[in-house]
């Protein structure tokens, strides 16, 4: 029998759970835990410079690996600083465990120094939360937290730990719980076979089918199975922003991603489809546009692990509650030896889709001419070439995010890491750190803008301390590009606070931390700068790339319209 | 339409706030709420009445089921059920109206459970409609205070909400 203090139990549990990195920031209520971490060397603690960055770094790690990211913060401001990152993970169903220090239990409720009811504050943005009531329950509660975070529909789980629970003088028996059971929590795995049969029959009869898949394919590790299913059937497929990489974008069946800034052919195909097979996607408002005009001729099969996602915004004709992977496997086995009822209809459907593709071919954006400002799109394409399409890509939020999603073509899952649901500016850089620390051999690129980067740029210091060699590509348009775009379209170009006056000299800023920065203003400078930036995978390089501030992201769905109502450029609309 | 949803909930700190928080967070509506421990000390039974169309009620039950603290739930209005609420009312009982209060209480099979020279405290049980009717009947005499428990309910017959 081993007797450990609560703090030592936490350190020991993290080791036994196989956690390699935790991201955090110390403070009074967490000091016993930090002392326990100091006295061991299995779990490496990454000291960030702001707690929000700790959650984003853990989140980036979780998105790249599929395993829960772990965060440790102190009570009060430490915990409240983490809230944005917890909400980001919640909206995108990312597994995360957040350990929060709390004031001593006898002080709770007395407005003690650095006290916040963090369980209350985070209640709407966590999958579940726990408060430790006795040190002896620490191993079991932590196991439950990891179990809840990673299973079913994943999400962040918060554990509130009053300081006296980790006191070094009180020791209790420690046993690593290999398994836990929660009587009210039994996430489904297999879907209902009758429903899956029904769906397969509809798929074989469909004349204009489209797969519409989301982040559930990535978190459910179902991308191989999905690729097999789609290629067998030869159906077109579009993914959500969160689902990018769930199906190889270079494949002929891929229509790219859909929704507000999705591809023309994807949105057109959705609108004209007679069957939509949605898997691990949630019919988000950035996808459907006006739900009353959404896909008027389509029957909808909706596969999701979370029953509350089904028929939430758009009514499903065939709801299937189950894990993406097992449902797809069952679909594949039901399809053995069966052929589509009308292959000619599918050929005709592809002809229509290819016509849509051809309509926009070569018209997606106008490349810069010599002497003109660079186009953000061509920068993304150049980075794609420089990294052979194999980098981990994180983004911040705004125009650069959409351009990255449109012009960097992903062949694999877990490679495109972006805040889709919450749209958190400041996410990209710390998320890139979390990825890079765990994939030191890979190129990790953060596409960002001056607005987003300045929200988390203090993390340069973390990168210096831990030698984190991410590549930061700042698409510098001297404005908050997406805000400005909306102001151009909806507010007669009144640019209320969307400009960025008094930008720092980024090169000097980066150099102050001892890193390399390269300023790029012309197309001729771009390729050599990228070559220099990617010469050493483990060197942090900041590319400050000046791009055309007047560029807009297109296509852009027209508000309150249907899927096919899009602006295609500043002068064209459907 | 009005629905009565009964929930078996882990008897844990914070569990109730998760249920109540869910309603405000998702813009669902709570008409009444009633909660107390059951014969199993690890479980509370919570009954909530809410109003919404089928789509909204489906979302409410799905989201409630998703809460880790919710062990089991039933929408009682989907089948035959018994619905009860208890109300305590303080009514002015002076002069001629003193007899009137007693007579009306008898008609509703209510009981006078506390008496002062000027006030009767009346206890009444029934479904929400009966309690509303009693309040209406007493209003002209002069209601001083009302305390209602909110609806509790149980399915008729062999159907059980238990583990």
XYZ file of C-alpha atoms in Angstrom:
737
model
C 0.000 0.000 0.000
C 1.332 3.369 -0.993
C 0.528 6.521 0.948
C 0.651 9.779 -0.992
C -0.447 13.349 -0.431
C -3.197 14.698 -2.685
C -0.631 16.692 -4.648
C 1.602 13.654 -5.154
C -1.446 11.618 -6.175
C -2.133 14.115 -8.951
C 1.442 13.964 -10.262
C 1.482 10.201 -9.962
C -1.914 9.780 -11.598
C -0.849 11.878 -14.590
C 2.160 9.615 -15.024
C 0.070 6.446 -14.685
C -2.456 7.842 -17.162
C 0.359 8.281 -19.682
C 0.289 12.076 -19.778
C 3.551 13.468 -21.161
C 2.919 17.208 -21.192
C 0.762 19.493 -19.158
C 0.356 23.164 -19.833
C -0.092 25.583 -16.998
C 0.772 28.499 -14.778
C 1.379 28.372 -11.023
C -0.293 30.360 -8.271
C -1.099 30.126 -4.563
C -3.820 27.511 -4.601
C -1.881 25.237 -6.972
C 1.483 25.387 -5.222
C 1.313 21.988 -3.507
C 0.634 20.458 -6.917
C 3.505 22.373 -8.502
C 5.806 21.167 -5.740
C 4.766 17.587 -6.465
C 5.480 18.120 -10.173
C 8.910 19.530 -9.276
C 9.796 16.325 -7.432
C 9.184 14.003 -10.388
C 10.310 13.884 -13.991
C 7.756 11.774 -15.856
C 5.329 14.552 -16.652
C 6.766 17.631 -18.308
C 5.141 20.928 -17.411
C 5.100 23.650 -20.069
C 4.983 27.080 -18.467
C 2.875 29.358 -20.667
C 2.667 33.131 -20.261
C -1.125 33.355 -19.940
C -3.580 30.656 -18.875
C -5.640 31.028 -22.057
C -2.575 29.860 -23.960
C -2.345 26.784 -21.721
C -5.830 25.692 -22.759
C -5.196 26.395 -26.461
C -1.877 24.529 -26.362
C -3.555 21.534 -24.705
C -6.338 21.832 -27.268
C -3.886 21.865 -30.207
C -2.222 18.772 -28.771
C -5.609 17.060 -28.401
C -6.669 17.885 -31.965
C -3.397 16.591 -33.389
C -3.244 13.387 -31.322
C -6.860 12.604 -30.387
C -5.791 12.309 -26.732
C -6.985 14.636 -23.952
C -4.905 17.772 -23.444
C -4.147 18.567 -19.804
C -4.107 22.009 -18.196
C -3.130 23.096 -14.682
C -4.029 26.556 -13.389
C -4.493 28.246 -10.080
C -7.731 29.559 -8.574
C -9.449 32.867 -9.336
C -7.795 34.751 -12.200
C -5.801 31.686 -13.245
C -9.029 29.785 -13.723
C -11.018 32.621 -15.297
C -8.218 33.239 -17.800
C -8.646 29.647 -18.921
C -12.365 30.017 -19.645
C -12.047 31.133 -23.286
C -9.889 28.124 -24.059
C -12.295 25.768 -22.297
C -15.213 27.208 -24.273
C -13.201 26.826 -27.492
C -12.637 23.134 -26.766
C -16.272 22.655 -25.779
C -17.652 24.102 -29.003
C -15.430 21.850 -31.112
C -15.820 18.718 -28.907
C -12.141 18.487 -28.018
C -11.052 16.214 -25.127
C -9.396 18.245 -22.368
C -8.891 17.945 -18.615
C -8.466 21.194 -16.701
C -7.120 20.979 -13.156
C -7.863 24.151 -11.202
C -6.508 25.096 -7.831
C -9.127 26.440 -5.448
C -8.964 28.241 -2.115
C -8.971 26.073 1.033
C -12.316 24.370 1.453
C -13.144 26.169 4.721
C -12.774 29.512 2.891
C -15.052 28.663 -0.054
C -17.935 31.105 -0.232
C -16.211 33.744 1.873
C -14.859 35.779 -1.051
C -11.380 34.656 -0.118
C -8.296 35.938 -1.935
C -8.266 34.593 -5.506
C -11.553 32.768 -5.019
C -13.908 32.247 -7.955
C -16.737 29.757 -8.274
C -15.050 28.332 -11.362
C -17.348 25.316 -11.473
C -20.236 27.782 -11.733
C -18.467 30.040 -14.214
C -17.605 27.192 -16.581
C -20.797 25.148 -16.163
C -22.226 25.930 -19.636
C -18.916 25.262 -21.418
C -17.755 21.950 -19.949
C -18.882 18.409 -20.552
C -18.777 17.892 -16.804
C -16.976 19.190 -13.729
C -15.917 17.856 -10.351
C -14.987 19.409 -7.016
C -12.666 17.391 -4.844
C -14.222 16.895 -1.393
C -11.586 14.603 0.119
C -7.989 13.852 -0.920
C -8.667 10.112 -1.044
C -11.084 10.534 -3.947
C -8.480 12.212 -6.202
C -7.426 9.114 -8.216
C -10.995 8.081 -8.987
C -12.197 11.591 -9.838
C -9.234 12.167 -12.149
C -9.869 8.849 -13.884
C -13.503 9.816 -14.358
C -12.431 13.181 -15.738
C -10.154 11.585 -18.356
C -12.789 8.976 -19.191
C -15.529 11.558 -19.688
C -13.287 13.919 -21.658
C -12.248 11.304 -24.200
C -15.301 9.093 -24.706
C -18.689 9.605 -26.369
C -18.816 13.122 -27.734
C -15.528 14.404 -26.295
C -15.240 17.684 -24.414
C -13.481 19.562 -21.639
C -13.821 18.360 -18.041
C -12.846 20.596 -15.140
C -11.612 19.422 -11.744
C -11.687 22.009 -8.959
C -9.139 21.205 -6.246
C -9.200 23.147 -2.951
C -5.691 23.721 -1.643
C -6.191 21.653 1.530
C -6.982 18.597 -0.640
C -3.363 18.623 -1.796
C -1.736 19.296 1.572
C 1.669 17.554 1.831
C 1.068 16.496 5.446
C -2.022 14.363 4.831
C -1.399 11.078 3.065
C -3.832 8.498 1.784
C -3.690 5.247 -0.069
C -3.022 5.585 -3.783
C -4.067 2.995 -6.331
C -4.309 3.835 -10.015
C -7.885 3.024 -11.023
C -7.636 1.132 -14.301
C -11.343 1.492 -14.983
C -14.186 3.586 -13.703
C -17.905 3.273 -14.094
C -20.387 6.108 -14.091
C -23.894 4.703 -13.823
C -25.565 7.527 -15.709
C -23.013 7.643 -18.521
C -23.024 4.930 -21.150
C -22.109 6.489 -24.486
C -23.455 4.584 -27.463
C -21.072 2.958 -29.855
C -22.988 0.899 -32.407
C -25.830 2.424 -34.339
C -29.268 0.832 -34.748
C -28.919 -1.805 -37.458
C -32.458 -1.309 -38.785
C -31.807 2.393 -39.260
C -28.447 1.741 -40.916
C -30.134 -0.693 -43.344
C -32.705 1.949 -44.156
C -29.927 4.467 -44.805
C -28.028 2.059 -47.054
C -31.163 1.341 -49.101
C -31.655 5.068 -49.579
C -28.006 5.483 -50.585
C -28.350 2.833 -53.278
C -31.534 4.392 -54.636
C -30.301 7.987 -54.527
C -29.894 9.844 -57.805
C -28.108 12.925 -56.452
C -26.415 11.890 -53.175
C -23.881 13.944 -51.196
C -21.866 13.001 -48.126
C -21.621 15.852 -45.629
C -19.156 14.986 -42.869
C -17.758 16.876 -39.898
C -15.430 16.877 -36.938
C -16.957 13.613 -35.708
C -14.933 11.831 -38.388
C -11.712 13.274 -36.956
C -12.471 12.776 -33.246
C -14.024 9.382 -34.027
C -10.898 8.302 -35.967
C -13.162 7.250 -38.808
C -11.366 8.855 -41.700
C -10.042 5.624 -43.238
C -13.430 3.952 -43.027
C -15.098 7.032 -44.504
C -12.629 7.166 -47.395
C -13.338 3.509 -48.129
C -17.116 4.046 -48.040
C -17.058 7.133 -50.254
C -14.717 5.618 -52.815
C -16.757 2.410 -53.014
C -19.911 4.352 -53.748
C -18.263 7.046 -55.838
C -20.466 9.700 -54.253
C -19.419 13.323 -53.931
C -18.383 14.404 -50.451
C -18.104 17.765 -48.755
C -16.813 18.309 -45.247
C -17.373 21.018 -42.695
C -14.522 23.279 -41.620
C -14.034 20.960 -38.631
C -14.131 17.908 -40.865
C -11.326 19.027 -43.180
C -8.849 16.190 -43.669
C -11.442 13.559 -42.790
C -11.422 12.741 -46.494
C -8.431 13.444 -48.771
C -9.072 16.750 -50.509
C -7.105 15.710 -53.599
C -9.537 12.870 -54.306
C -11.933 13.334 -57.222
C -14.935 12.724 -54.940
C -13.994 15.679 -52.714
C -15.891 18.901 -53.320
C -13.941 20.732 -50.625
C -15.750 22.196 -47.675
C -19.190 23.743 -47.495
C -21.053 26.593 -45.894
C -20.579 30.320 -45.576
C -17.180 30.353 -47.301
C -17.349 26.841 -48.713
C -16.724 25.967 -52.334
C -19.223 26.822 -55.049
C -19.582 23.199 -56.136
C -20.070 21.931 -52.562
C -22.856 24.391 -51.795
C -24.505 23.855 -55.187
C -24.360 20.076 -54.797
C -25.902 20.278 -51.331
C -28.729 22.485 -52.566
C -29.617 20.167 -55.457
C -29.051 16.849 -53.692
C -31.819 14.312 -53.205
C -29.984 12.563 -50.376
C -27.631 14.010 -47.787
C -25.668 11.562 -45.677
C -24.460 13.602 -42.708
C -21.898 11.931 -40.447
C -20.424 13.591 -37.361
C -21.626 17.033 -38.420
C -24.166 19.201 -36.636
C -25.938 21.378 -39.226
C -24.357 24.498 -37.770
C -25.710 27.881 -38.884
C -22.428 28.615 -40.694
C -23.145 25.531 -42.807
C -26.880 25.574 -43.463
C -27.480 29.280 -44.035
C -31.279 29.738 -43.690
C -32.595 26.380 -42.448
C -36.045 26.955 -43.970
C -34.426 27.108 -47.427
C -31.894 24.371 -46.717
C -31.603 21.643 -49.338
C -35.277 21.641 -50.397
C -35.223 18.346 -52.312
C -33.067 16.262 -49.993
C -33.854 13.427 -47.635
C -31.463 13.490 -44.709
C -29.624 10.644 -43.032
C -27.904 11.938 -39.900
C -25.320 9.877 -38.026
C -24.049 11.363 -34.768
C -22.798 10.077 -31.442
C -24.735 12.815 -29.645
C -28.511 12.346 -29.906
C -29.065 16.014 -29.085
C -27.262 17.012 -32.297
C -29.791 15.125 -34.377
C -32.809 17.154 -35.530
C -31.599 20.161 -33.511
C -31.665 22.628 -36.400
C -32.618 20.469 -39.398
C -35.002 17.511 -39.121
C -33.393 14.163 -39.989
C -35.409 11.598 -41.984
C -33.212 8.741 -40.815
C -31.541 9.502 -37.468
C -28.758 7.138 -36.430
C -27.193 7.542 -32.994
C -23.784 5.908 -33.005
C -20.036 6.330 -33.340
C -19.039 7.363 -36.858
C -16.510 4.561 -37.310
C -18.740 1.659 -36.314
C -21.730 2.983 -38.277
C -19.593 3.437 -41.410
C -18.139 -0.073 -41.001
C -21.648 -1.467 -40.782
C -22.689 0.493 -43.865
C -19.722 -0.953 -45.765
C -20.589 -4.503 -44.808
C -24.245 -3.973 -45.787
C -23.100 -2.646 -49.167
C -21.145 -5.803 -50.055
C -22.306 -7.208 -53.383
C -24.918 -4.519 -53.857
C -24.958 -1.997 -56.682
C -26.580 1.418 -56.972
C -30.070 1.166 -58.517
C -29.323 3.717 -61.217
C -25.635 4.187 -62.018
C -26.653 6.403 -64.952
C -28.211 8.884 -62.539
C -24.931 9.073 -60.637
C -23.000 9.655 -63.854
C -25.434 12.421 -64.733
C -25.030 13.901 -61.225
C -21.252 13.945 -61.579
C -21.609 15.668 -64.958
C -23.637 18.422 -63.312
C -21.069 18.746 -60.535
C -18.163 18.838 -62.967
C -19.940 21.641 -64.829
C -20.146 23.598 -61.565
C -16.464 22.946 -60.965
C -15.595 24.107 -64.465
C -17.619 27.303 -64.033
C -15.327 28.522 -61.258
C -12.075 26.979 -62.515
C -9.354 29.641 -62.601
C -11.725 32.299 -61.249
C -11.296 31.757 -57.526
C -9.116 34.821 -57.086
C -6.987 37.128 -59.181
C -3.278 36.537 -58.553
C -1.194 39.650 -57.974
C 0.493 41.305 -60.923
C 4.105 42.488 -60.682
C 4.301 45.595 -58.499
C 0.967 44.855 -56.782
C 0.445 43.722 -53.202
C 0.514 39.967 -52.641
C -2.801 38.136 -52.469
C -3.309 36.181 -49.243
C -4.505 33.202 -51.283
C -1.235 32.925 -53.187
C 0.690 33.022 -49.920
C -1.252 30.016 -48.621
C -0.652 28.173 -51.896
C 3.072 28.925 -51.695
C 3.245 27.629 -48.104
C 1.369 24.526 -49.262
C 4.041 23.917 -51.882
C 6.914 24.712 -49.511
C 5.620 22.138 -46.991
C 4.533 19.611 -49.659
C 1.081 19.699 -48.093
C 2.327 17.763 -45.091
C 2.507 20.351 -42.326
C 0.313 20.593 -39.292
C -1.578 23.815 -39.864
C -3.133 25.868 -37.100
C -4.988 29.094 -37.677
C -6.311 32.038 -35.811
C -9.680 33.478 -36.756
C -10.678 35.676 -39.654
C -9.933 35.954 -43.358
C -6.589 34.163 -43.084
C -8.391 31.216 -41.475
C -10.795 30.892 -44.378
C -8.010 31.296 -46.956
C -5.950 28.632 -45.177
C -8.923 26.274 -45.231
C -9.581 27.009 -48.906
C -6.075 26.891 -50.336
C -4.099 24.461 -48.183
C -5.275 21.026 -49.370
C -5.296 18.439 -46.619
C -4.861 14.751 -47.324
C -4.897 13.559 -43.716
C -7.009 14.055 -40.590
C -5.764 15.899 -37.462
C -3.672 18.247 -39.598
C -5.953 21.271 -39.862
C -6.347 22.765 -36.403
C -8.723 25.678 -36.117
C -11.295 27.143 -33.753
C -14.431 26.477 -35.758
C -17.322 26.702 -33.320
C -16.264 29.493 -30.977
C -14.075 31.339 -33.478
C -11.435 32.269 -30.927
C -8.874 34.842 -32.028
C -5.566 34.044 -30.356
C -6.063 30.290 -30.696
C -3.583 29.563 -33.472
C -0.180 30.355 -31.979
C -0.511 28.520 -28.638
C -2.270 25.623 -30.413
C 0.742 25.390 -32.730
C 3.011 25.175 -29.669
C 0.981 22.281 -28.300
C 1.305 20.457 -31.621
C 4.993 21.169 -32.146
C 6.001 20.029 -28.655
C 4.559 16.638 -29.497
C 5.606 16.402 -33.141
C 9.155 17.805 -33.111
C 9.974 16.252 -36.487
C 7.097 17.899 -38.325
C 6.590 21.337 -39.767
C 3.955 23.192 -37.776
C 2.600 26.319 -39.425
C 0.394 28.899 -37.754
C -1.469 31.123 -40.192
C -2.421 34.268 -38.367
C -3.169 37.949 -38.757
C -1.983 41.025 -36.859
C -5.204 41.125 -34.865
C -5.195 37.513 -33.716
C -1.451 37.259 -33.184
C -1.408 40.259 -30.867
C -3.936 38.505 -28.635
C -1.454 35.755 -27.686
C 1.969 37.023 -28.742
C 3.317 36.798 -25.204
C 3.780 33.096 -25.954
C 6.951 33.928 -27.879
C 8.519 33.782 -24.446
C 7.236 30.219 -23.909
C 8.655 29.230 -27.298
C 12.018 30.670 -26.257
C 12.030 28.780 -22.961
C 11.056 25.413 -24.461
C 12.665 25.862 -27.868
C 9.423 25.483 -29.812
C 10.131 25.850 -33.527
C 6.798 26.792 -35.047
C 6.478 28.796 -38.271
C 4.265 31.836 -37.891
C 2.845 33.153 -41.125
C 1.337 36.544 -40.460
C -0.911 37.633 -43.327
C -0.482 41.303 -42.625
C -3.272 43.355 -44.188
C -3.077 46.108 -41.572
C -6.702 45.531 -40.637
C -9.132 43.116 -39.056
C -9.839 41.673 -42.458
C -13.045 39.753 -41.852
C -14.617 42.554 -39.831
C -13.633 44.948 -42.564
C -15.130 42.638 -45.214
C -18.488 42.649 -43.404
C -18.296 46.412 -43.051
C -17.633 46.704 -46.788
C -20.652 44.507 -47.534
C -23.127 45.629 -44.878
C -22.040 49.029 -43.556
C -21.124 50.946 -46.733
C -17.417 50.491 -45.958
C -17.578 52.390 -42.682
C -14.565 50.703 -41.098
C -15.438 51.093 -37.442
C -12.348 50.008 -35.501
C -11.339 47.353 -37.997
C -8.089 49.073 -38.920
C -4.827 48.370 -37.166
C -3.031 51.611 -36.519
C 0.217 51.573 -34.570
C 1.261 48.073 -35.534
C 4.531 47.091 -33.914
C 7.585 46.489 -36.028
C 7.068 42.728 -35.882
C 10.628 42.006 -37.007
C 12.084 43.906 -34.042
C 9.559 42.341 -31.675
C 10.443 38.828 -32.806
C 14.151 39.587 -32.718
C 13.801 40.824 -29.157
C 12.941 37.227 -28.236
C 15.938 35.966 -30.203
C 14.001 34.590 -33.158
C 14.177 35.219 -36.884
C 11.629 37.393 -38.648
C 11.370 37.947 -42.380
C 9.344 40.728 -43.901
C 7.852 40.005 -47.321
C 6.164 42.617 -49.486
C 6.495 41.307 -53.050
C 5.850 38.048 -54.838
C 9.536 37.805 -55.770
C 10.502 37.790 -52.096
C 7.973 35.127 -51.145
C 9.588 31.879 -52.365
C 13.091 32.660 -51.013
C 11.586 33.700 -47.681
C 9.701 30.426 -47.420
C 12.772 28.475 -48.358
C 14.673 30.197 -45.565
C 11.805 29.773 -43.087
C 11.424 26.039 -43.655
C 15.148 25.261 -43.886
C 15.242 24.109 -40.257
C 12.107 22.385 -38.942
C 12.966 23.285 -35.372
C 13.611 26.989 -35.752
C 10.902 29.489 -34.916
C 10.522 31.849 -37.851
C 8.025 34.662 -38.139
C 7.016 35.639 -41.670
C 5.487 39.090 -41.772
C 3.829 39.005 -45.174
C 2.140 42.159 -46.371
C -0.963 41.291 -48.378
C -3.686 43.177 -50.223
C -5.910 44.788 -47.557
C -8.844 45.034 -49.988
C -9.164 41.307 -50.648
C -12.397 39.582 -49.604
C -13.095 35.922 -48.913
C -15.333 34.361 -51.556
C -17.564 32.495 -52.108
C -19.694 33.977 -49.364
C -23.234 32.860 -48.757
C -25.851 35.594 -48.851
C -27.423 36.003 -45.379
C -30.840 34.321 -44.932
C -30.511 32.651 -48.316
C -30.256 29.009 -49.287
C -27.059 27.010 -49.729
C -26.749 28.105 -53.354
C -27.143 31.831 -52.735
C -23.561 33.053 -52.846
C -21.451 36.061 -53.670
C -18.683 34.688 -55.886
C -16.530 37.800 -56.092
C -16.946 41.530 -55.537
C -19.019 41.694 -58.715
C -20.603 38.241 -59.225
C -23.356 36.431 -57.400
C -25.359 33.288 -58.081
C -47.980 22.018 -25.035
C -47.309 21.570 -21.307
C -45.091 18.641 -20.318
C -44.172 17.175 -16.930
C -40.680 15.740 -16.916
C -39.529 13.691 -13.926
C -35.801 13.149 -13.462
C -33.749 10.873 -11.231
C -30.695 12.936 -10.424
C -27.439 12.135 -8.620
C -27.774 13.621 -5.130
C -24.523 15.564 -5.596
C -23.614 19.195 -5.012
C -23.985 21.146 -8.227
C -26.313 18.653 -9.906
C -29.402 20.828 -9.530
C -27.616 23.887 -10.881
C -26.649 21.928 -13.994
C -30.294 21.087 -14.679
C -31.549 24.592 -14.020
C -28.615 26.124 -15.903
C -29.369 23.998 -18.933
C -32.847 25.476 -19.221
C -31.656 29.079 -19.202
C -28.600 28.350 -21.350
C -30.647 26.718 -24.118
C -33.542 29.135 -23.850
C -35.968 26.482 -22.575
C -38.638 27.454 -20.145
C -39.376 26.244 -16.584
C -42.941 26.696 -15.281
C -42.525 24.817 -12.008
C -39.725 22.923 -10.357
C -39.893 20.443 -7.493
C -36.986 18.490 -6.044
C -36.421 16.211 -3.039
C -34.427 13.090 -2.128
C -35.907 9.643 -2.854
C -35.901 6.411 -0.835
C -32.375 5.889 -2.244
C -30.235 8.560 -0.546
C -27.906 8.751 -3.556
C -30.749 9.966 -5.797
C -32.982 13.019 -5.920
C -36.188 13.170 -7.887
C -36.739 16.382 -9.756
C -39.953 17.235 -11.545
C -40.142 20.113 -13.939
C -43.097 21.402 -15.923
C -42.255 23.095 -19.173
C -44.011 24.309 -22.290
C -42.896 23.715 -25.855
C -43.714 22.075 -29.166
C -42.569 18.510 -29.894
C -39.255 19.673 -31.325
C -38.419 21.709 -28.218
C -39.465 18.940 -25.817
C -37.337 16.456 -27.771
C -34.346 18.777 -27.389
C -35.036 19.291 -23.680
C -35.127 15.565 -22.936
C -32.060 14.874 -25.096
C -30.016 17.610 -23.441
C -31.144 16.562 -19.951
C -30.124 12.989 -20.723
C -26.708 14.256 -21.758
C -26.025 15.714 -18.306
C -23.779 13.294 -16.450
C -25.784 13.783 -13.233
C -29.074 12.772 -14.851
C -29.507 9.049 -14.251
C -32.942 8.556 -15.830
C -35.916 10.622 -16.879
C -39.464 10.282 -18.106
C -41.906 12.644 -19.774
C -44.989 11.808 -17.667
C -47.328 13.552 -20.106
C -46.586 10.862 -22.691
C -48.772 8.424 -20.733
C -51.407 8.248 -18.010
C -50.117 9.825 -14.866
C -51.024 11.403 -11.564
C -50.131 15.028 -11.073
C -50.227 16.700 -7.665
C -49.239 19.987 -6.176
C -49.562 21.235 -2.624
C -50.423 24.837 -1.763
C -50.618 26.747 1.513
C -52.699 29.931 1.378
C -53.180 32.599 4.018
C -56.586 34.210 3.650
C -58.260 37.081 5.512
C -60.878 35.589 7.827
C -62.834 38.416 9.417
C -66.562 38.874 9.960
C -68.842 37.283 7.385
C -65.960 36.197 5.179
C -64.670 33.910 7.961
C -67.491 31.465 7.259
C -67.159 31.958 3.513
C -63.491 30.873 3.626
C -64.424 27.739 5.589
C -67.259 26.864 3.180
C -65.079 27.360 0.081
C -62.268 25.307 1.620
C -64.740 22.484 2.252
C -65.980 22.588 -1.327
C -62.378 22.175 -2.566
C -61.655 19.551 0.096
C -58.988 21.815 1.493
C -58.041 21.895 5.165
C -57.601 24.800 7.514
C -54.291 24.061 9.196
C -53.695 27.226 11.221
C -56.013 29.785 12.755
C -55.733 33.270 14.219
C -58.571 35.705 14.979
C -58.063 37.344 11.584
C -56.358 34.748 9.352
C -56.969 31.192 8.175
C -54.099 29.189 6.661
C -55.529 26.717 4.177
C -53.775 23.631 2.803
C -54.922 22.205 -0.517
C -53.625 19.500 -2.842
C -54.532 18.694 -6.414
C -53.438 19.303 -9.951
C -52.377 22.758 -10.980
C -55.830 23.554 -12.416
C -57.606 22.862 -9.134
C -55.143 25.036 -7.232
C -55.615 27.864 -9.744
C -59.386 27.575 -9.329
C -59.065 27.776 -5.547
C -56.899 30.892 -5.799
C -59.522 32.453 -8.065
C -62.324 31.579 -5.652
C -60.460 33.071 -2.692
C -59.203 36.186 -4.455
C -62.329 38.347 -3.780
C -62.125 37.502 -0.044
C -58.499 38.533 0.183
C -55.460 36.304 -0.255
C -52.546 37.400 1.919
C -49.865 34.876 0.890
C -49.464 31.812 -1.315
C -46.837 29.049 -1.121
C -46.975 26.354 -3.850
C -44.662 23.346 -4.100
C -44.695 23.057 -7.854
C -45.921 19.955 -9.607
C -44.848 16.474 -8.635
C -46.071 13.447 -10.501
C -45.896 9.723 -11.067
C -47.008 7.377 -13.836
C -50.210 5.347 -13.384
C -50.093 1.559 -13.252
C -46.974 -0.623 -13.226
C -44.689 1.826 -14.977
C -41.741 2.858 -12.779
C -39.082 5.519 -12.835
C -36.337 3.706 -10.938
C -32.917 2.182 -11.497
